[in-house]
Coordinates of C-alpha atoms in Angstrom, one line a residue:
X16 CA -2.9 11.2 -28.4
X17 CA 0.4 12.5 -28.8
X18 CA 2.8 11.1 -31.8
X19 CA 6.0 8.9 -30.4
X20 CA 8.5 10.8 -28.2
X21 CA 11.5 11.9 -30.3
X22 CA 15.1 12.4 -29.1
X23 CA 14.6 16.0 -29.4
X24 CA 11.6 16.2 -27.4
X25 CA 13.2 13.6 -24.6
X26 CA 16.0 16.5 -24.3
X27 CA 13.2 19.3 -23.8
X28 CA 11.7 17.3 -21.4
X29 CA 14.5 16.5 -19.3
X30 CA 15.8 20.2 -19.6
X31 CA 12.4 21.2 -17.5
X32 CA 13.9 19.5 -14.4
X33 CA 15.0 22.7 -12.9
X34 CA 11.6 24.1 -13.9
X35 CA 9.9 21.2 -12.1
X36 CA 11.9 21.5 -9.0
X37 CA 10.9 25.1 -8.6
X38 CA 7.2 25.0 -10.0
X39 CA 6.2 21.5 -9.7
X40 CA 4.2 21.6 -6.8
X41 CA 2.3 24.9 -8.2
X42 CA 1.4 23.3 -11.2
X43 CA 0.1 20.1 -9.8
X44 CA -2.0 21.9 -7.2
X45 CA -3.7 23.9 -10.1
X46 CA -3.8 20.8 -12.2
X47 CA -6.1 18.6 -9.5
X48 CA -8.0 21.9 -8.6
X49 CA -9.0 22.7 -12.2
X50 CA -9.3 19.1 -13.8
X51 CA -11.8 18.0 -10.5
X52 CA -13.8 21.5 -10.9
X53 CA -14.3 20.5 -14.3
X54 CA -15.0 16.9 -13.7
X55 CA -16.9 16.6 -10.5
X56 CA -17.1 13.0 -10.8
X57 CA -13.6 12.5 -10.2
X58 CA -14.2 13.5 -6.4
X59 CA -15.3 9.8 -6.4
X60 CA -11.7 8.5 -7.4
X61 CA -9.4 10.9 -5.7
X62 CA -8.6 10.7 -2.1
X63 CA -10.2 13.6 -0.4
X64 CA -7.6 13.6 2.4
X65 CA -4.5 13.7 -0.1
X66 CA -6.1 16.7 -2.0
X67 CA -7.1 18.4 1.3
X68 CA -3.5 18.0 2.7
X69 CA -1.7 18.4 -0.7
X70 CA -0.1 15.4 -0.4
X71 CA -1.6 14.2 -3.8
X72 CA -0.3 17.3 -5.3
X73 CA 3.4 16.7 -4.0
X74 CA 3.4 13.4 -4.9
X75 CA 2.5 13.8 -8.3
X76 CA 4.8 17.1 -8.6
X77 CA 7.7 14.4 -7.2
X78 CA 6.7 12.0 -9.8
X79 CA 6.8 14.2 -12.7
X80 CA 10.4 15.5 -11.7
X81 CA 11.5 11.7 -11.4
X82 CA 9.8 11.0 -14.9
X83 CA 11.7 14.0 -16.6
X84 CA 15.1 13.4 -15.0
X85 CA 14.9 9.5 -16.2
X86 CA 13.0 10.3 -19.4
X87 CA 16.0 8.4 -21.4
X88 CA 16.2 5.4 -19.0
X89 CA 12.6 4.6 -18.1
X90 CA 13.3 0.9 -16.9
X91 CA 14.5 2.6 -13.4
X92 CA 11.0 3.6 -13.2
X93 CA 9.6 0.2 -13.8
X94 CA 8.9 -0.4 -9.8
X95 CA 7.4 2.6 -9.4
X96 CA 5.1 2.0 -12.4
X97 CA 4.1 -1.4 -11.3
X98 CA 2.9 0.2 -7.9
X99 CA 1.0 2.6 -9.4
X100 CA -0.7 0.3 -12.0
X101 CA -2.0 -1.6 -9.5
X102 CA -3.3 1.1 -7.5
X103 CA -5.1 2.2 -10.4
X104 CA -6.9 -0.9 -11.4
X105 CA -7.8 -1.4 -7.5
X106 CA -9.5 2.0 -7.7
X107 CA -11.2 1.2 -11.3
X108 CA -9.1 3.9 -13.5
X109 CA -10.1 3.8 -17.0
X110 CA -8.5 4.7 -20.2
X111 CA -10.8 7.4 -20.9
X112 CA -9.5 8.9 -17.4
X113 CA -5.8 9.4 -19.1
X114 CA -7.3 11.7 -21.7
X115 CA -8.7 14.2 -19.0
X116 CA -5.7 14.1 -16.9
X117 CA -3.3 14.6 -20.2
X118 CA -5.5 17.4 -21.1
X119 CA -5.6 19.3 -18.0
X120 CA -2.0 18.6 -17.2
X121 CA -0.7 20.5 -20.5
X122 CA -3.4 23.5 -20.1
X123 CA -2.1 23.8 -16.2
X124 CA 1.3 23.8 -17.4
X125 CA 0.7 26.6 -20.2
X126 CA -0.8 28.7 -17.7
X127 CA 1.6 28.4 -14.8
X128 CA 4.7 28.4 -17.0
X129 CA 3.0 31.5 -19.2
X130 CA 5.6 32.3 -22.2
X131 CA 8.1 29.5 -21.0
X132 CA 5.7 27.0 -22.2
X133 CA 6.5 26.9 -25.6
X134 CA 4.5 24.9 -28.3
X135 CA 7.8 23.0 -28.6
X136 CA 7.8 22.4 -24.8
X137 CA 4.0 21.5 -24.7
X138 CA 4.4 19.0 -27.6
X139 CA 7.3 17.5 -25.9
X140 CA 5.4 17.1 -22.6
X141 CA 2.3 15.9 -24.7
X142 CA 4.6 13.0 -26.2
X143 CA 6.3 12.2 -23.0
X144 CA 2.8 11.8 -21.1
X145 CA 1.6 9.8 -23.7
X146 CA 4.5 7.5 -23.7
X147 CA 4.2 6.7 -20.0
X148 CA 0.2 6.5 -20.2
X149 CA 0.4 4.1 -22.9
X150 CA 2.9 2.0 -20.8
X151 CA 0.6 2.1 -17.9
X152 CA -2.7 1.6 -20.0
X153 CA -1.2 -1.6 -21.3
X154 CA -0.2 -3.0 -18.0
X155 CA -3.5 -2.2 -16.5
X156 CA -5.3 -3.7 -19.1
X157 CA -3.3 -7.1 -18.5
X158 CA -3.8 -6.8 -14.9
X159 CA -7.9 -6.2 -15.6
X160 CA -8.0 -9.2 -18.0
X161 CA -6.3 -11.4 -15.3
X162 CA -9.2 -10.4 -12.9
X163 CA -11.8 -10.5 -15.8
X164 CA -14.3 -12.7 -13.8
X165 CA -14.3 -9.8 -11.3
X166 CA -16.5 -6.9 -12.7
X167 CA -15.4 -3.6 -10.9
X168 CA -16.9 -2.9 -7.4
X169 CA -18.5 -5.9 -5.7
X170 CA -20.7 -5.7 -2.8
X171 CA -19.6 -7.7 0.3
X172 CA -21.1 -7.9 3.6
X173 CA -19.5 -7.5 7.1
X174 CA -19.7 -11.1 8.4
X175 CA -17.6 -10.8 11.5
X176 CA -16.0 -7.7 13.4
X177 CA -13.4 -8.7 15.8
X178 CA -11.3 -6.9 18.0
X179 CA -7.5 -7.5 17.7
X180 CA -5.8 -4.9 20.0
X181 CA -7.1 -1.7 21.6
X182 CA -6.5 0.2 18.2
X183 CA -6.7 -2.9 15.5
X184 CA -10.1 -4.5 14.5
X185 CA -10.5 -7.4 11.9
X186 CA -13.3 -7.2 9.5
X187 CA -14.2 -10.6 7.7
X188 CA -16.2 -9.9 4.1
X189 CA -18.2 -12.4 2.6
X190 CA -19.9 -11.7 -1.2
X191 CA -23.1 -11.0 -1.3
X192 CA -23.4 -12.5 -4.6
X193 CA -22.8 -16.3 -3.2
X194 CA -21.8 -17.2 -7.0
X195 CA -18.8 -14.6 -7.0
X196 CA -15.5 -16.5 -7.3
X197 CA -13.6 -15.4 -4.5
X198 CA -9.7 -14.7 -5.5
X199 CA -6.8 -16.5 -5.3
X200 CA -5.2 -13.5 -3.9
X201 CA -1.1 -13.6 -3.3
X202 CA 0.0 -13.0 0.4
X203 CA 0.7 -9.5 1.1
X204 CA -1.7 -7.8 -1.4
X205 CA -4.6 -5.3 -0.5
X206 CA -8.2 -4.8 -1.5
X207 CA -9.7 -1.3 -1.9
X208 CA -12.7 -0.8 0.3
X209 CA -15.2 2.1 -1.3
X210 CA -17.6 3.5 1.2
X211 CA -20.1 6.2 0.6
X212 CA -19.2 9.3 2.9
X213 CA -22.4 11.3 2.7
X214 CA -20.8 14.6 4.8
X215 CA -18.4 15.1 2.2
X216 CA -19.5 17.3 -0.7
X217 CA -22.9 16.3 -0.6
X218 CA -21.8 13.0 -0.6
X219 CA -19.0 11.3 -2.6
X220 CA -17.7 7.5 -2.9
X221 CA -14.3 7.4 -1.3
X222 CA -11.7 4.4 -1.5
X223 CA -9.0 3.2 0.7
X224 CA -6.6 0.5 0.5
X225 CA -6.0 -2.1 3.3
X226 CA -4.1 -4.9 3.7
X227 CA -5.3 -8.4 3.7
X228 CA -4.8 -10.0 7.0
X229 CA -5.9 -13.7 6.1
X230 CA -4.6 -16.5 4.3
X231 CA -5.6 -16.9 0.4
X232 CA -8.5 -19.9 0.0
X233 CA -10.6 -19.2 2.8
X234 CA -14.7 -18.3 2.4
X235 CA -14.2 -14.6 3.0
X236 CA -11.7 -11.5 2.8
X237 CA -10.2 -10.4 5.9
X238 CA -8.7 -6.9 6.6
X239 CA -7.3 -5.4 10.0
X240 CA -7.9 -1.7 10.5
X241 CA -6.1 0.7 12.7
X242 CA -8.1 3.2 14.6
X243 CA -6.6 6.5 14.7
X244 CA -7.5 8.0 18.0
X245 CA -9.2 11.2 18.3
X246 CA -10.8 11.4 15.1
X247 CA -14.5 12.1 15.3
X248 CA -16.9 10.8 12.3
X249 CA -18.9 13.5 11.0
X250 CA -16.7 16.2 12.8
X251 CA -15.9 18.7 9.8
X252 CA -12.0 19.3 11.1
X253 CA -11.6 15.6 11.0
X254 CA -12.9 14.9 7.6
X255 CA -9.4 15.4 6.0
X256 CA -7.5 13.0 8.6
X257 CA -5.6 10.2 7.1
X258 CA -7.7 7.9 9.2
X259 CA -10.9 9.2 8.5
X260 CA -12.3 6.3 6.5
X261 CA -10.8 3.7 9.1
X262 CA -12.9 5.2 11.8
X263 CA -16.1 5.0 9.7
X264 CA -15.2 1.3 9.6
X265 CA -14.6 1.2 13.5
X266 CA -17.6 3.3 14.7
X267 CA -20.4 3.0 11.7
X268 CA -20.0 -0.5 9.9
X269 CA -21.1 -3.3 11.9
X270 CA -21.9 -7.0 11.0
X271 CA -24.5 -7.2 8.3
X272 CA -23.5 -3.8 6.8
X273 CA -22.3 -3.7 2.9
X274 CA -19.6 -2.4 1.7
X275 CA -17.9 -2.4 -1.9
X276 CA -14.5 -4.1 -2.6
X277 CA -12.4 -4.2 -5.2
X278 CA -10.5 -7.3 -6.6
X279 CA -7.3 -7.7 -4.4
X280 CA -4.1 -6.0 -6.1
X281 CA -0.4 -5.4 -5.2
X282 CA 3.1 -5.7 -6.0
X283 CA 4.4 -6.3 -2.6
X284 CA 3.6 -10.2 -1.9
X285 CA 5.3 -13.5 -0.9
X286 CA 5.8 -15.2 -4.2
X287 CA 5.8 -18.9 -3.8
X288 CA 7.2 -19.5 -7.3
X289 CA 10.5 -17.5 -6.7
X290 CA 11.1 -18.0 -3.1
X291 CA 12.7 -21.5 -2.6
X292 CA 11.1 -24.0 -0.3
X293 CA 13.9 -24.0 2.1
X294 CA 14.5 -20.2 2.2
X295 CA 14.4 -18.9 5.5
X296 CA 11.8 -15.9 5.8
X297 CA 12.3 -12.9 8.1
X298 CA 9.1 -10.8 8.7
X299 CA 9.9 -7.4 10.1
X300 CA 6.9 -5.1 10.9
X301 CA 6.0 -1.7 13.0
X302 CA 2.5 -1.2 14.3
X303 CA -0.4 -1.9 11.9
X304 CA 2.5 -3.0 9.4
X305 CA 2.1 -6.5 10.5
X306 CA -1.3 -7.1 8.7
X307 CA 0.3 -7.8 5.1
X308 CA 2.8 -10.0 6.9
X309 CA 0.1 -11.8 8.8
X310 CA -1.3 -13.0 5.7
X311 CA 2.1 -14.4 4.6
X312 CA 2.8 -16.1 8.0
X313 CA -0.8 -17.8 7.7
X314 CA 0.0 -18.9 4.0
X315 CA 3.5 -20.4 5.0
X316 CA 1.7 -22.5 7.8
X317 CA -1.0 -23.5 5.5
X318 CA 1.3 -24.8 2.7
X319 CA 4.1 -26.1 4.0
X320 CA 3.2 -26.1 7.7
X321 CA 6.4 -24.2 8.4
X322 CA 9.3 -26.4 7.2
X323 CA 11.3 -23.4 6.5
X324 CA 12.9 -21.2 9.1
X325 CA 10.7 -18.2 10.1
X326 CA 11.4 -15.1 12.2
X327 CA 8.7 -12.9 13.3
X328 CA 10.1 -9.4 14.4
X329 CA 7.3 -6.9 15.6
X330 CA 7.4 -3.4 17.2
X331 CA 4.6 -1.8 18.9
X332 CA 4.1 1.1 21.6
X333 CA 3.2 -1.3 24.3
X334 CA 1.4 -4.9 24.6
X335 CA -2.4 -3.2 24.5
X336 CA -2.0 -2.2 20.9
X337 CA 0.1 -5.4 19.7
X338 CA -2.6 -7.6 17.4
X339 CA -2.2 -11.2 16.9
X340 CA 0.2 -12.0 19.6
X341 CA -1.9 -14.7 20.7
X342 CA -1.9 -16.2 17.1
X343 CA 2.1 -15.9 16.9
X344 CA 2.5 -17.1 20.1
X345 CA 0.7 -20.2 19.0
X346 CA 2.5 -20.7 16.1
X347 CA 5.6 -20.5 17.7
X348 CA 4.6 -23.3 20.3
X349 CA 3.9 -25.8 17.7
X350 CA 6.9 -25.1 15.2
X351 CA 10.4 -25.1 16.9
X352 CA 12.1 -23.2 13.7
X353 CA 9.8 -20.4 14.2
X354 CA 11.4 -17.4 16.1
X355 CA 9.5 -14.4 17.6
X356 CA 10.7 -11.2 18.8
X357 CA 8.4 -8.5 20.2
X358 CA 9.6 -4.8 20.7
X359 CA 7.9 -2.4 22.9
X360 CA 8.9 1.1 22.7
X361 CA 6.9 2.3 25.6
X362 CA 5.7 -0.9 28.0
X363 CA 3.1 0.1 30.8
X364 CA 3.9 -0.7 34.2
X365 CA 1.9 -3.9 34.3
X366 CA 3.6 -5.5 31.3
X367 CA 6.4 -8.1 31.9
X368 CA 9.6 -8.4 30.2
X369 CA 9.7 -12.0 28.2
X370 CA 6.0 -12.4 28.3
X371 CA 4.3 -9.2 27.1
X372 CA 7.3 -8.4 25.2
X373 CA 11.0 -9.5 24.6
X374 CA 12.9 -6.0 24.0
X375 CA 12.2 -2.6 25.3
X376 CA 12.7 -0.1 22.6
X377 CA 11.7 0.3 18.9
X378 CA 12.9 -2.4 16.7
X379 CA 16.7 -2.5 16.5
X380 CA 18.1 -5.6 14.4
X381 CA 21.2 -5.6 16.8
X382 CA 19.5 -6.7 19.4
X383 CA 18.0 -9.6 17.5
X384 CA 20.2 -12.6 18.0
X385 CA 22.1 -12.8 14.6
X386 CA 21.2 -16.6 13.9
X387 CA 17.6 -15.6 13.5
X388 CA 18.3 -12.9 11.0
X389 CA 20.2 -15.5 8.5
X390 CA 22.4 -12.6 7.0
X391 CA 24.8 -15.4 5.9
X392 CA 22.2 -17.3 4.1
X393 CA 22.1 -16.3 0.4
X394 CA 18.4 -17.4 0.2
X395 CA 16.9 -15.8 2.9
X396 CA 14.1 -13.3 2.0
X397 CA 13.1 -10.2 4.2
X398 CA 9.6 -8.5 4.0
X399 CA 9.3 -5.5 5.7
X400 CA 6.2 -3.1 6.5
X401 CA 5.7 0.0 8.6
X402 CA 6.2 3.7 8.6
X403 CA 8.3 4.9 5.8
X404 CA 11.5 5.6 7.7
X405 CA 11.3 2.7 9.8
X406 CA 11.3 0.5 6.3
X407 CA 14.3 2.5 5.2
X408 CA 16.2 2.2 8.2
X409 CA 15.5 -1.7 8.5
X410 CA 16.4 -1.9 4.8
X411 CA 19.8 0.0 5.5
X412 CA 20.6 -2.1 8.6
X413 CA 20.2 -5.3 6.4
X414 CA 22.4 -3.9 3.8
X415 CA 25.0 -3.4 6.4
X416 CA 24.9 -7.1 7.2
X417 CA 25.5 -7.8 3.6
X418 CA 22.2 -8.7 2.7
X419 CA 21.5 -7.8 -1.1
X420 CA 18.7 -5.2 -1.9
X421 CA 17.0 -7.8 -4.4
X422 CA 16.0 -10.1 -1.2
X423 CA 14.6 -7.0 0.7
X424 CA 10.8 -6.5 0.0
X425 CA 8.9 -3.3 1.4
X426 CA 5.2 -2.5 1.4
X427 CA 5.8 0.9 -0.7
X428 CA 2.2 1.6 0.1
X429 CA 2.0 5.4 0.2
X430 CA 1.3 7.7 -2.8
X431 CA 4.4 7.3 -4.9
X432 CA 6.2 4.9 -2.9
X433 CA 9.1 4.9 -0.5
X434 CA 12.0 7.2 -1.5
X435 CA 15.4 6.2 -1.4
X436 CA 18.5 8.4 -1.1

């Protein structure tokens, strides 16, 4: 483990920003290849799809660049560190694995950069790596301690499998060990689902994160998973598709089957302690992004019977792929301070405006009645989930209405979080 980062070493690390801009992805691509080749067990840890598509290497290259650029102001990286630590503990990352990563990262830098990788530069990056690693190890140890009653991956059986739309199916999981204490998770968080994929590299465990779509305090954990159309399970050319494990759940996993789940984690959630009881809440989603917001809605109904104003805004291609509409409509029928707006970007010929959807087109807050967005209410909180550009566009629109960024919460689910200009 390296010594503490000195000011002169920080300066060296910062000086490598142009190098990382030009060679970062070359470094990280070779890094992952060599590290996994030397440690085959890591195939069970890293996302096979992200490795095959280069997404993981690009994300790490970007992270190294940002870290080097902000080496003297790590406070700016706190949100990204929080997100990564939650993902790490959901995958069971251990401190000894940081040793493996640090060793191979420096070795790869030396190989790729050649003579430019001086002893001083490698020493500086070694110290910088361990500065960040120790920070993350400490945070992850805290998260593990908070969930110490839950030991690693736990076996859960599929108790129910319910089709919510043409693309989305809900899976209700109950613990195989009846004595396992189910977590009181925070609405908006996710679990990792770990499945053995026998057709990959002779068989490897692969984990994916799925938002919990149910409320805390039930006797089960529920996720609602989108099927990516056109993906055939077992077809080699489809094995690197981002939706491959989702399709395994849809096509191969039935009621009674057992999968492994992590404890719920995630830095995106509705915090009852920080949101005032009368604060309006606006839930904005596109596609399958509604799953984590459904958890928030269910909790708000359960806890305060929707005494606060709530607005539900959801965009989908058409009514056939929109999940949970019947449930949301039921909430609206019972609560006069609950308002809903459905957008359909390509409604089918048989759909009726005002019944199957409200507004034709993609989600556009300018087409939502102003009073249902509460832009002048300084307590209002906004929760957004959907594709990256969708979230950024909605965030920018809210800011144009005068909403402060600290009241806008986004599910930064992808590796590395959501980039901002």
